[in-house]
Coordinates of C-alpha atoms in Angstrom, one line a residue:
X1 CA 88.3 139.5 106.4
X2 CA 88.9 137.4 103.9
X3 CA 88.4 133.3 103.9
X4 CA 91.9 131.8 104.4
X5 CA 91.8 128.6 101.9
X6 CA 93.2 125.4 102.5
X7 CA 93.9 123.0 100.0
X8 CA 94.7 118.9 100.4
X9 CA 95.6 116.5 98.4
X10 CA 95.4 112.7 98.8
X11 CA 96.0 109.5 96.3
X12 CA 93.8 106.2 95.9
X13 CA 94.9 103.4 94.7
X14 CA 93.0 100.0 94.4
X15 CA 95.2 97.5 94.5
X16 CA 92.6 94.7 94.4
X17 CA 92.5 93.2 90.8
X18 CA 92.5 89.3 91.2
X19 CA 93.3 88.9 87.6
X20 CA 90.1 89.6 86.0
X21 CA 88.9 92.9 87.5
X22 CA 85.3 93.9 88.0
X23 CA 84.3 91.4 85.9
X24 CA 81.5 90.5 88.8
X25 CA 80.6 92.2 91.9
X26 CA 82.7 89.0 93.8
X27 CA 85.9 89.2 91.4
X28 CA 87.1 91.7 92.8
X29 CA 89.5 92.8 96.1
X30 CA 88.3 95.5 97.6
X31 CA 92.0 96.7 98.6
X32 CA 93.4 100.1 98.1
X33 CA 96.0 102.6 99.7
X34 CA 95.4 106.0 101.0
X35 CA 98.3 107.9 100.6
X36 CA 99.7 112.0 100.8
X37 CA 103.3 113.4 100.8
X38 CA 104.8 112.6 104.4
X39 CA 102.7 110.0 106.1
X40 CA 102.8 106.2 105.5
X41 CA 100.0 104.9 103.5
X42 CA 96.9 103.5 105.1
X43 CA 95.8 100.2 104.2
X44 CA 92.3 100.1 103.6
X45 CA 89.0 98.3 102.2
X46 CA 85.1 98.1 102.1
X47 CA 83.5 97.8 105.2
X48 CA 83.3 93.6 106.0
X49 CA 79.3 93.8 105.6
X50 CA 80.6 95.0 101.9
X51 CA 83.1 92.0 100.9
X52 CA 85.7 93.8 102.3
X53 CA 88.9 93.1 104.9
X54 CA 88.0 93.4 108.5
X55 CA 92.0 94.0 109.2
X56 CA 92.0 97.2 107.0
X57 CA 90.4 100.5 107.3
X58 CA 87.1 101.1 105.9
X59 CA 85.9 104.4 104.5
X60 CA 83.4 104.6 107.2
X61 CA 85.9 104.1 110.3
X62 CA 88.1 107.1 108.7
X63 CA 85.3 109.5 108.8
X64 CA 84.5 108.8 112.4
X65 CA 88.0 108.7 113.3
X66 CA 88.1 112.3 111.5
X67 CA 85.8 113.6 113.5
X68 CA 86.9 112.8 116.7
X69 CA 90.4 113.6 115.8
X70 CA 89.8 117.2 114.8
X71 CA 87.4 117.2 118.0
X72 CA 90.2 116.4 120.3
X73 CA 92.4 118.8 118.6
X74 CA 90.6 121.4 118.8
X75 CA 89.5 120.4 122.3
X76 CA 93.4 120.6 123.5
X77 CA 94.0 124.0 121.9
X78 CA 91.5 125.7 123.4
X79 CA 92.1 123.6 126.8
X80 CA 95.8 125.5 126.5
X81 CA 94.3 128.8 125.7
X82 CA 91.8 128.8 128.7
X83 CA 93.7 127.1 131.7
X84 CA 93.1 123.8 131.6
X85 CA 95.6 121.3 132.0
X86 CA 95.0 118.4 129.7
X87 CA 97.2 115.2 130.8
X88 CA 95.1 112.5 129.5
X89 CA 92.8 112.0 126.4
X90 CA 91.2 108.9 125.1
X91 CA 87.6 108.8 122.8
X92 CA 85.8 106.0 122.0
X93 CA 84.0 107.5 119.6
X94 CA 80.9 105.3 117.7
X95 CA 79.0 105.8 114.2
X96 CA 75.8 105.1 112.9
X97 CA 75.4 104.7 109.2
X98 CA 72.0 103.7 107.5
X99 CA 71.2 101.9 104.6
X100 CA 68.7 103.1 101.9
X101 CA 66.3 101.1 99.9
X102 CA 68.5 102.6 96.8
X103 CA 71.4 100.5 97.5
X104 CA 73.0 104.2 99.1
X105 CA 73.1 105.3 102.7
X106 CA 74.3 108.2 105.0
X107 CA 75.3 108.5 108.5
X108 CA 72.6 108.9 110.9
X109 CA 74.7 110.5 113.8
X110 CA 78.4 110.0 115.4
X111 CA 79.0 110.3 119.5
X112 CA 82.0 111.3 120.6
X113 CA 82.6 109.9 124.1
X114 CA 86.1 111.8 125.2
X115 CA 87.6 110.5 128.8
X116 CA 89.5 113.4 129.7
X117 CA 92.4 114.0 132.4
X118 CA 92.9 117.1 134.0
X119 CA 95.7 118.3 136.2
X120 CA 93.3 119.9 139.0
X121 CA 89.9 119.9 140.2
X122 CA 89.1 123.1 139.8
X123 CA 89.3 122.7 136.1
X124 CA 86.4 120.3 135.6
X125 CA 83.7 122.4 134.6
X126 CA 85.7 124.6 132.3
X127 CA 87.1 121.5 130.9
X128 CA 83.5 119.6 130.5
X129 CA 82.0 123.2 128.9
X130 CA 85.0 123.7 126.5
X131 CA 83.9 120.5 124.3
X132 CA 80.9 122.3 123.1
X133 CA 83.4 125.4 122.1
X134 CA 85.7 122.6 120.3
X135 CA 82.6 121.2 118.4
X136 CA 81.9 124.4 116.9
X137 CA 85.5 125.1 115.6
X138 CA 85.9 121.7 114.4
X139 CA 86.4 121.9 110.5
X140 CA 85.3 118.3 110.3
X141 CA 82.0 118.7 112.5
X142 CA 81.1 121.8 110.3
X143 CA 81.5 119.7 107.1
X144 CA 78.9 116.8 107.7
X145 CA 75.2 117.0 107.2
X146 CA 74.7 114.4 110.6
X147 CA 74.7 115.3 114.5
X148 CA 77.6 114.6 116.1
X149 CA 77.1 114.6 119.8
X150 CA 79.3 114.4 123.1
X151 CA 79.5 112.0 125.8
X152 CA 82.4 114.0 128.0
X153 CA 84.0 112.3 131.4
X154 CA 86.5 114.2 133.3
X155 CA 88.3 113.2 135.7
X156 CA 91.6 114.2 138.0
X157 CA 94.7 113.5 137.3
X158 CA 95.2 110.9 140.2
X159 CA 91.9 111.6 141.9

């Protein structure tokens, strides 16, 4: 069977010229938009250790939040497909990036630490052994050259 392509396309856009551009490595906002047809833009920057805006997204808080969103969305599907009643969801997902000597770095590993809801108890164990199915159909998780590991809690709806 074929592959079945996918294709995405986002925009950009620095908006952080004080007036004399990159004349120096402080001239410089480190401001730009993220945008794509249909959804509002995101506002984002450099990372605050990098002279950037703690109140905007950084590049590095859109790749963890990409992974855990295409964890937990895969997680649900196949939670629908195999029984399990999903009624509550919430990761706190945390990323560690080092620094190289080169002035470069990489991301040493991301946990995933889902707090999952489920209707009943007897779907527990199906629902704690279905995040290891979910991490290997996550497109995201099969794209990065890091571990990403799983911290699961389930618990009972009302229990």
């Amino acid at each position: 069977m074929p592959e079945k392509l996918h294709t995405y396309d986002t925009e950009v856009t620095w908006t952080g010229d004080l007036g004399t551009g990159t004349s120096t490595y402080r001239a410089y906002d480190r401001a730009h938009e993220v945008s794509a047809a249909g959804p509002p833009p995101i506002l984002g920057s450099a990372d605050p250790g990098f002279r950037g805006d703690p109140s905007r997204w950084n590049p590095e808080q859109l790749l963890l939040v990409s992974l855990s969103q295409c964890h937990m969305l895969s997680y649900l599907a196949l939670c629908s497909m195999n029984g399990v009643v999903v009624t509550g969801y919430t990761d706190r997902a945390h990323g560690t990036m080092a620094e190289t000597a080169d002035g470069g770095g990489h991301f040493t590993e991301v946990v995933l630490r889902p707090e999952v809801e489920v209707a009943e108890q007897g779907m527990t164990d199906k629902a704690l052994a279905l995040h290891g199915d979910a991490h290997r159909v996550c497109f995201i998780a099969g794209s990065v050259n890091f571990p990403v590991r799983h911290e699961p809690v389930v618990s009972v709806r009302g229990g």
